[in-house]
Amino acid sequence: MAERWDIFCRVVDNFGDAGVCWRLARKLALEHRFRVRLWIDHLPTLARLDPAVVDALRQSVDGVEIFRWDGDSAPAPSGAQVVIEAFGCGLPEPYVEAMAGESRPPLWIVLEYLSAEPWVAAHHGLPSPHPRLPLERYFFFPGFVEGTGGLLREQDLFARRDAFGAQQREAFWRAAGHEPPPADALTVSMFAYDTAPLEALLQVWEKAARATVVAIPEGKLPGTALEHFGVAGVPAGRVLRRGALEVRVMPFVPQARFDELLWSCDVAFVRGEDSFVRAQWAARPFVWHIYPQEERAHWRKLDAFLALYCSGLAAPAASALNDLMRAWNRVDTAPVSLARAWAAFALQVDPLRDHAREWAQRTARVGELADNLARFCLDKLK
Ligand code: TRH
């Protein structure tokens, strides 16, 4: 029996912590029909991702009971069979004591960050017994390969993606306040940290032979575009044009519609964890801006992902992708400039699209994270 789940989420920064927890919570509630409580310490972040969420002590959205958590206070034990500690956020000590006091203590899962590094499969599912209390605790690692926990994906995602045609794309652009882009333009969705060398790419796109439409969600990044165009604020119409470049400032769409943004573009720039995974399910050529870590640990992670992703990809496409991702992430050994890397990448968009579709199919076969997690927990709770 694993009917009741408690998920604890601390928003460290940005949207990824809340984004992953919300996706997991909804999947467990809507597809598995579990009773899910989500404890989250920053509701405004969740409200950006889902406009049905408000900043309240307690609410129910999509079958998930959401609680405002001050980070230390202990919620009353719910009789949960599974407790998820997302990204090692720590559980409140009194809650842990209450867990241990139950006649059948719940299973404690530490949900880890996503990484393609080879050690992940060896650590996935390992026990980490509590040092003092009789509590079973396990590490659960998302991942891309057999032996890991897999990646979050809604059951109907591929069917929705494949049914998203020209009409739906047109409707998406209009709903975002823009005309559908010209048919011959390359459309790019741009989601990255504000440390990305975006200015260099804007210069390249402005001078490119092919018209390039770049959709940038509102936030910090449009500031770089405003500087590029030498204007002080976002103009009415939210479009900036010069040469072959057109920048569109986009509304921040609800998470449930974020895929539509990716499906409406030819190339996706994504970042962090959740949007990175969505670009892969979207089966589009994509460029990942990895979350920066101390001592450049993120460069190792980037290399590990590229090695995995590029297996089976023809050499010209693989080297174009490697060069572009390295230049975009300012890896100091990046062999070519961003401008040259983009030029090579642009020539490989077709083979990269074929590979992206094949990769999505291959990676989906590893299994889905919430399904794998439910199976793992049921097995341990037997
Ligand atoms: O926002 P991110 O950078 O999140 C994180 C955090 O920095 C976190 O601390 C770190 O640990 C983690 O990354 C790896 O990037 P991410 O993970 O892609 O999350 C962004 C979410 O925002 C994702 O769920 C998609 C969503 N989103 C929308 O819903 N609408 C939008 O318009 C856009 C641009 C994004």
Coordinates of C-alpha atoms and ligand atoms in Angstrom, one line a residue:
M1 CA 0.0 0.0 0.0
A2 CA 1.4 3.4 -1.0
E3 CA -1.7 5.5 -1.1
R4 CA -0.6 8.6 0.8
W5 CA 2.4 10.6 -0.1
D6 CA 3.9 13.7 1.5
I7 CA 6.3 15.7 -0.7
F8 CA 8.6 18.4 0.9
C9 CA 10.0 21.1 -1.4
R10 CA 12.2 24.1 -0.6
V11 CA 12.5 26.6 -3.4
V12 CA 16.3 27.4 -3.5
D13 CA 16.0 29.7 -6.5
N14 CA 14.3 30.1 -9.9
F15 CA 11.6 27.6 -10.9
G16 CA 13.1 24.2 -11.1
D17 CA 12.7 22.9 -7.5
A18 CA 9.0 23.8 -7.5
G19 CA 8.6 22.8 -11.2
V20 CA 9.9 19.3 -10.6
C21 CA 7.9 18.8 -7.4
W22 CA 4.7 20.1 -8.9
R23 CA 5.0 17.8 -11.9
L24 CA 5.7 14.8 -9.7
A25 CA 2.9 15.7 -7.3
R26 CA 0.3 16.1 -10.1
K27 CA 1.4 12.9 -11.8
L28 CA 1.1 10.9 -8.6
A29 CA -2.3 12.4 -7.9
L30 CA -3.8 12.5 -11.4
E31 CA -2.4 9.3 -12.9
H32 CA -1.8 7.1 -9.9
R33 CA -4.7 8.4 -7.9
F34 CA -2.6 8.7 -4.8
R35 CA -3.4 11.1 -2.0
V36 CA -0.6 13.6 -2.3
R37 CA 0.3 16.5 0.1
L38 CA 2.9 19.0 -1.1
W39 CA 4.6 21.1 1.5
I40 CA 6.3 24.0 -0.2
D41 CA 8.1 27.0 1.3
H42 CA 7.5 29.5 -1.5
L43 CA 4.0 29.5 -2.9
P44 CA 4.5 32.6 -5.2
T45 CA 6.9 30.5 -7.3
L46 CA 4.4 27.7 -7.6
A47 CA 1.7 30.3 -8.5
R48 CA 3.8 31.4 -11.4
L49 CA 3.9 27.9 -12.7
D50 CA 0.2 27.2 -12.1
P51 CA -2.2 30.2 -11.9
A52 CA -4.7 28.1 -10.1
V53 CA -2.4 28.2 -7.0
V54 CA -2.7 31.0 -4.5
D55 CA -0.6 32.1 -1.6
A56 CA -2.7 30.4 1.1
L57 CA -2.1 28.2 4.1
R58 CA -3.8 25.2 2.5
Q59 CA -5.5 24.6 -0.9
S60 CA -6.3 21.8 -3.3
V61 CA -5.3 22.0 -6.9
D62 CA -5.5 19.1 -9.4
G63 CA -6.1 16.6 -6.6
V64 CA -2.9 17.7 -4.8
E65 CA -3.3 19.2 -1.3
I66 CA -0.8 22.1 -1.1
F67 CA 0.4 23.5 2.2
R68 CA 2.4 26.6 2.9
W69 CA 5.5 25.4 4.7
D70 CA 7.7 27.8 6.7
G71 CA 10.6 25.4 6.2
D72 CA 10.9 24.4 9.9
S73 CA 7.5 23.9 11.2
A74 CA 6.3 20.3 11.3
P75 CA 3.1 19.4 9.5
A76 CA 0.8 17.0 11.4
P77 CA 1.7 13.4 10.3
S78 CA -0.8 12.4 7.6
G79 CA -0.3 8.6 7.9
A80 CA 1.7 8.9 4.7
Q81 CA 3.3 5.7 3.5
V82 CA 5.9 7.5 1.4
V83 CA 7.6 10.8 2.3
I84 CA 9.6 12.5 -0.5
E85 CA 12.4 14.9 0.5
A86 CA 13.0 16.7 -2.7
F87 CA 16.6 17.6 -3.6
G88 CA 17.8 16.9 0.0
C89 CA 15.8 19.8 1.3
G90 CA 15.7 18.3 4.8
L91 CA 12.6 17.3 6.8
P92 CA 11.6 19.1 10.0
E93 CA 12.9 17.2 13.0
P94 CA 9.6 16.9 14.8
Y95 CA 8.0 15.4 11.7
V96 CA 10.9 12.9 11.5
E97 CA 10.3 12.0 15.1
A98 CA 6.6 11.5 14.4
M99 CA 7.4 9.3 11.4
A100 CA 9.6 7.1 13.6
G101 CA 6.8 6.9 16.2
E102 CA 4.2 5.4 13.7
S103 CA 3.4 1.7 14.0
R104 CA 4.5 1.3 10.4
P105 CA 6.9 4.2 9.7
P106 CA 6.7 5.6 6.2
L107 CA 9.4 5.1 3.5
W108 CA 11.6 8.1 3.2
I109 CA 12.8 8.9 -0.3
V110 CA 15.5 11.5 -1.1
L111 CA 14.8 12.6 -4.6
E112 CA 18.0 13.8 -6.1
Y113 CA 19.0 16.2 -8.9
L114 CA 19.2 14.9 -12.5
S115 CA 22.7 14.1 -13.8
A116 CA 24.0 12.0 -16.7
E117 CA 27.2 11.2 -14.9
P118 CA 28.1 7.4 -15.0
W119 CA 28.0 7.0 -11.2
V120 CA 24.3 7.8 -11.0
A121 CA 23.1 4.3 -11.8
A122 CA 25.3 2.8 -9.1
H123 CA 23.9 5.1 -6.5
H124 CA 20.2 5.0 -7.5
G125 CA 18.1 3.2 -5.0
L126 CA 20.8 2.8 -2.4
P127 CA 19.6 2.8 1.3
S128 CA 20.7 5.6 3.6
P129 CA 19.4 4.4 7.0
H130 CA 18.7 7.1 9.5
P131 CA 21.6 7.3 12.0
R132 CA 19.4 7.3 15.1
L133 CA 15.8 6.4 14.3
P134 CA 14.3 3.2 12.8
L135 CA 13.5 4.8 9.5
E136 CA 14.2 3.4 6.0
R137 CA 15.5 6.0 3.7
Y138 CA 16.6 5.6 0.0
F139 CA 18.2 7.7 -2.6
F140 CA 16.2 8.0 -5.8
F141 CA 18.0 9.4 -8.9
P142 CA 16.4 10.6 -12.1
G143 CA 18.3 9.6 -15.1
F144 CA 18.6 8.8 -18.8
V145 CA 19.7 5.2 -18.7
E146 CA 18.6 1.8 -17.4
G147 CA 19.3 1.4 -13.7
T148 CA 18.3 5.0 -12.9
G149 CA 14.9 6.4 -11.9
G150 CA 14.1 7.7 -15.4
L151 CA 12.5 11.1 -16.2
L152 CA 9.1 12.6 -15.4
R153 CA 6.7 12.4 -18.3
E154 CA 2.9 12.6 -18.5
Q155 CA 1.2 9.5 -20.0
D156 CA -0.3 11.4 -22.9
L157 CA 2.6 13.7 -23.6
F158 CA 3.9 12.2 -26.8
A159 CA 0.3 11.9 -28.2
R160 CA -0.3 15.6 -27.4
R161 CA 3.0 16.6 -28.9
D162 CA 2.4 14.6 -32.1
A163 CA -1.2 16.0 -32.5
F164 CA 0.1 19.6 -32.1
G165 CA 0.0 20.8 -35.7
A166 CA 0.1 24.1 -37.7
Q167 CA -3.3 25.2 -36.4
Q168 CA -2.3 24.7 -32.7
R169 CA 1.0 26.5 -33.3
E170 CA -0.9 29.4 -34.8
A171 CA -3.3 29.5 -31.8
F172 CA -0.3 29.4 -29.4
W173 CA 1.4 32.4 -30.9
R174 CA -1.9 34.4 -31.0
A175 CA -2.7 33.5 -27.4
A176 CA 0.8 34.8 -26.5
G177 CA 0.0 38.1 -28.2
H178 CA 2.0 37.6 -31.4
E179 CA 1.3 36.8 -35.0
P180 CA 2.4 33.3 -36.2
P181 CA 6.0 33.7 -37.4
P182 CA 6.7 33.6 -41.2
A183 CA 6.8 30.1 -42.5
D184 CA 10.4 30.4 -43.7
A185 CA 11.8 31.8 -40.5
L186 CA 13.8 29.7 -38.0
T187 CA 11.9 30.0 -34.6
V188 CA 13.9 29.7 -31.4
S189 CA 12.6 29.6 -27.9
M190 CA 15.1 31.2 -25.5
F191 CA 15.1 30.2 -21.8
A192 CA 18.5 30.7 -20.1
Y193 CA 20.2 32.3 -17.1
D194 CA 21.1 35.9 -17.5
T195 CA 24.8 34.9 -17.6
A196 CA 24.3 33.4 -21.0
P197 CA 26.3 35.0 -23.9
L198 CA 23.0 36.0 -25.5
E199 CA 24.3 39.3 -27.0
A200 CA 26.8 37.4 -29.2
L201 CA 24.0 35.2 -30.6
L202 CA 21.7 38.2 -31.2
Q203 CA 24.5 39.7 -33.3
V204 CA 24.8 36.5 -35.3
W205 CA 21.1 36.2 -35.9
E206 CA 20.8 39.8 -36.9
K207 CA 23.3 39.3 -39.7
A208 CA 22.1 35.7 -40.7
A209 CA 20.9 34.8 -44.1
R210 CA 17.7 33.3 -42.7
A211 CA 15.1 35.2 -40.7
T212 CA 15.2 34.2 -37.1
V213 CA 12.4 34.7 -34.6
V214 CA 13.5 34.4 -31.0
A215 CA 10.9 34.1 -28.3
I216 CA 12.2 35.2 -24.9
P217 CA 10.0 34.9 -21.8
E218 CA 9.6 38.0 -19.7
G219 CA 12.1 38.2 -16.8
K220 CA 15.7 39.2 -16.8
L221 CA 16.7 38.0 -20.2
P222 CA 14.8 40.4 -22.4
G223 CA 17.0 43.1 -20.8
T224 CA 19.9 41.8 -23.0
A225 CA 17.7 42.2 -26.1
L226 CA 16.7 45.7 -25.1
E227 CA 20.3 46.6 -24.8
H228 CA 21.1 45.0 -28.1
F229 CA 18.4 47.1 -29.8
G230 CA 19.4 50.2 -27.8
V231 CA 15.9 50.8 -26.3
A232 CA 14.9 51.5 -22.8
G233 CA 11.8 49.4 -22.5
V234 CA 9.7 46.7 -24.1
P235 CA 7.8 48.4 -27.0
A236 CA 4.1 48.1 -27.5
G237 CA 3.6 44.9 -29.6
R238 CA 6.5 43.4 -27.6
V239 CA 8.5 42.8 -30.8
L240 CA 12.0 44.1 -31.7
R241 CA 13.3 43.8 -35.2
R242 CA 16.6 44.5 -37.0
G243 CA 18.2 42.8 -39.9
A244 CA 17.2 39.1 -40.0
L245 CA 16.5 39.1 -36.3
E246 CA 13.1 39.4 -34.6
V247 CA 12.8 39.2 -30.8
R248 CA 9.4 38.5 -29.3
V249 CA 8.9 39.1 -25.6
M250 CA 6.7 36.3 -24.4
P251 CA 4.4 36.0 -21.4
F252 CA 5.6 33.5 -18.8
V253 CA 3.2 30.6 -19.7
P254 CA 1.8 28.2 -17.2
Q255 CA 3.9 25.1 -16.8
A256 CA 1.2 23.0 -18.3
R257 CA 1.6 25.0 -21.5
F258 CA 5.3 25.3 -21.5
D259 CA 5.6 22.3 -23.9
E260 CA 3.5 24.2 -26.4
L261 CA 6.1 26.9 -26.5
L262 CA 8.7 24.3 -27.4
W263 CA 6.5 22.6 -29.9
S264 CA 5.9 25.9 -31.6
C265 CA 9.6 26.5 -32.2
D266 CA 12.3 24.8 -34.3
V267 CA 15.1 25.1 -31.7
A268 CA 14.8 25.3 -27.9
F269 CA 17.3 26.9 -25.6
V270 CA 16.5 25.5 -22.1
R271 CA 18.1 25.5 -18.7
G272 CA 18.2 23.9 -15.2
E273 CA 16.4 20.6 -15.0
D274 CA 12.7 20.6 -15.9
S275 CA 12.8 22.7 -19.1
F276 CA 15.9 20.7 -20.1
V277 CA 13.9 17.5 -19.8
R278 CA 10.9 19.0 -21.6
A279 CA 13.0 20.0 -24.6
Q280 CA 14.1 16.3 -24.9
W281 CA 10.5 15.1 -24.8
A282 CA 9.6 17.8 -27.3
A283 CA 12.0 16.1 -29.7
R284 CA 13.5 19.4 -30.9
P285 CA 17.2 20.3 -31.3
F286 CA 18.1 22.0 -28.1
V287 CA 20.8 23.9 -26.3
W288 CA 21.1 23.5 -22.6
H289 CA 22.2 26.2 -20.2
I290 CA 23.3 24.2 -17.2
Y291 CA 22.8 25.4 -13.7
P292 CA 26.2 26.7 -12.5
Q293 CA 27.9 24.9 -9.7
E294 CA 31.0 25.4 -7.6
E295 CA 34.3 24.4 -8.9
R296 CA 32.8 24.1 -12.4
A297 CA 31.2 20.8 -11.5
H298 CA 28.5 21.7 -14.0
W299 CA 31.0 21.4 -16.9
R300 CA 31.6 17.7 -16.0
K301 CA 27.8 17.2 -15.9
L302 CA 27.5 18.9 -19.3
D303 CA 30.2 16.7 -20.8
A304 CA 28.5 13.6 -19.3
F305 CA 25.2 14.5 -20.9
L306 CA 26.7 15.3 -24.2
A307 CA 28.6 12.0 -24.3
L308 CA 25.4 10.1 -23.7
Y309 CA 23.2 12.2 -26.0
C310 CA 25.5 12.2 -28.9
S311 CA 25.9 8.4 -29.0
G312 CA 24.6 7.3 -32.4
L313 CA 24.7 10.9 -33.8
A314 CA 26.7 11.5 -37.0
A315 CA 30.0 13.2 -36.4
P316 CA 29.2 16.7 -38.0
A317 CA 26.0 17.0 -35.9
A318 CA 27.6 15.8 -32.8
S319 CA 30.5 18.2 -33.0
A320 CA 28.2 21.1 -33.9
L321 CA 26.1 20.3 -30.8
N322 CA 29.1 19.9 -28.5
D323 CA 30.7 23.1 -29.7
L324 CA 27.5 25.1 -29.3
M325 CA 26.7 23.8 -25.9
R326 CA 30.2 24.4 -24.7
A327 CA 30.4 27.9 -26.1
W328 CA 26.9 28.7 -24.6
N329 CA 28.0 27.5 -21.2
R330 CA 31.3 29.4 -21.5
V331 CA 33.4 26.3 -21.0
D332 CA 37.0 27.5 -21.1
T333 CA 38.0 24.7 -23.4
A334 CA 35.2 25.5 -25.9
P335 CA 37.1 25.0 -29.2
V336 CA 35.3 27.6 -31.4
S337 CA 33.5 30.9 -30.9
L338 CA 29.8 31.0 -30.3
A339 CA 29.3 32.6 -33.7
R340 CA 31.1 29.7 -35.5
A341 CA 29.4 27.2 -33.3
W342 CA 26.0 28.5 -34.2
A343 CA 26.8 28.5 -37.9
A344 CA 27.7 24.9 -37.8
F345 CA 24.7 24.0 -35.6
A346 CA 22.3 25.8 -38.0
L347 CA 23.4 23.5 -40.8
Q348 CA 22.7 20.4 -38.7
V349 CA 19.2 21.3 -37.5
D350 CA 17.6 18.5 -39.7
P351 CA 19.8 15.6 -38.5
L352 CA 19.6 17.0 -35.0
R353 CA 15.8 16.9 -35.2
D354 CA 15.8 13.3 -36.3
H355 CA 18.2 12.4 -33.5
A356 CA 16.1 14.3 -31.0
R357 CA 13.1 12.1 -31.9
E358 CA 15.0 8.9 -31.7
W359 CA 16.5 10.1 -28.3
A360 CA 13.1 10.8 -26.9
Q361 CA 11.9 7.3 -27.8
R362 CA 15.0 5.7 -26.5
T363 CA 15.0 7.6 -23.2
A364 CA 11.3 7.0 -22.7
R365 CA 12.0 3.3 -22.7
V366 CA 14.0 3.6 -19.5
G367 CA 10.7 4.2 -17.8
E368 CA 9.0 7.2 -16.3
L369 CA 10.1 8.6 -13.0
A370 CA 6.8 8.7 -11.0
D371 CA 5.9 5.2 -12.3
N372 CA 9.4 3.9 -11.4
L373 CA 9.2 5.6 -8.0
A374 CA 5.7 4.2 -7.2
R375 CA 6.9 0.7 -8.2
F376 CA 10.1 1.1 -6.1
C377 CA 8.1 2.2 -3.0
L378 CA 5.4 -0.5 -3.4
D379 CA 8.2 -3.1 -3.5
K380 CA 9.9 -1.8 -0.4
L381 CA 6.6 -1.5 1.5
K382 CA 5.5 -5.1 0.7
Ligands
TRH1 O1 14.2 27.8 -13.3 P1 15.4 26.8 -13.4 O2 16.7 27.4 -13.6 O3 15.3 25.9 -12.1 C1 16.3 25.3 -11.4 C2 16.7 26.0 -10.2 O4 17.6 27.0 -10.4 C3 17.1 25.0 -9.2 O5 17.7 25.6 -8.0 C4 18.1 24.0 -9.8 O6 18.4 23.1 -8.8 C5 17.4 23.4 -10.9 O7 17.1 24.4 -11.9 C6 18.3 22.4 -11.6 O8 15.1 25.8 -14.6 P2 14.1 24.6 -14.8 O9 14.5 23.4 -14.0 O10 14.0 24.4 -16.3 O11 12.7 25.1 -14.3 C7 12.0 26.1 -15.0 C8 10.5 25.8 -14.9 O12 9.8 26.9 -15.4 C9 10.1 24.6 -15.8 O13 9.2 23.8 -15.1 C10 9.4 25.2 -17.0 C11 8.8 26.4 -16.3 N1 8.4 27.5 -17.2 C12 7.0 27.8 -17.4 O14 6.2 27.1 -16.8 N2 6.7 28.8 -18.2 C13 7.6 29.6 -18.9 O15 7.2 30.5 -19.6 C14 8.9 29.3 -18.8 C15 10.0 30.0 -19.5 C16 9.3 28.2 -17.9

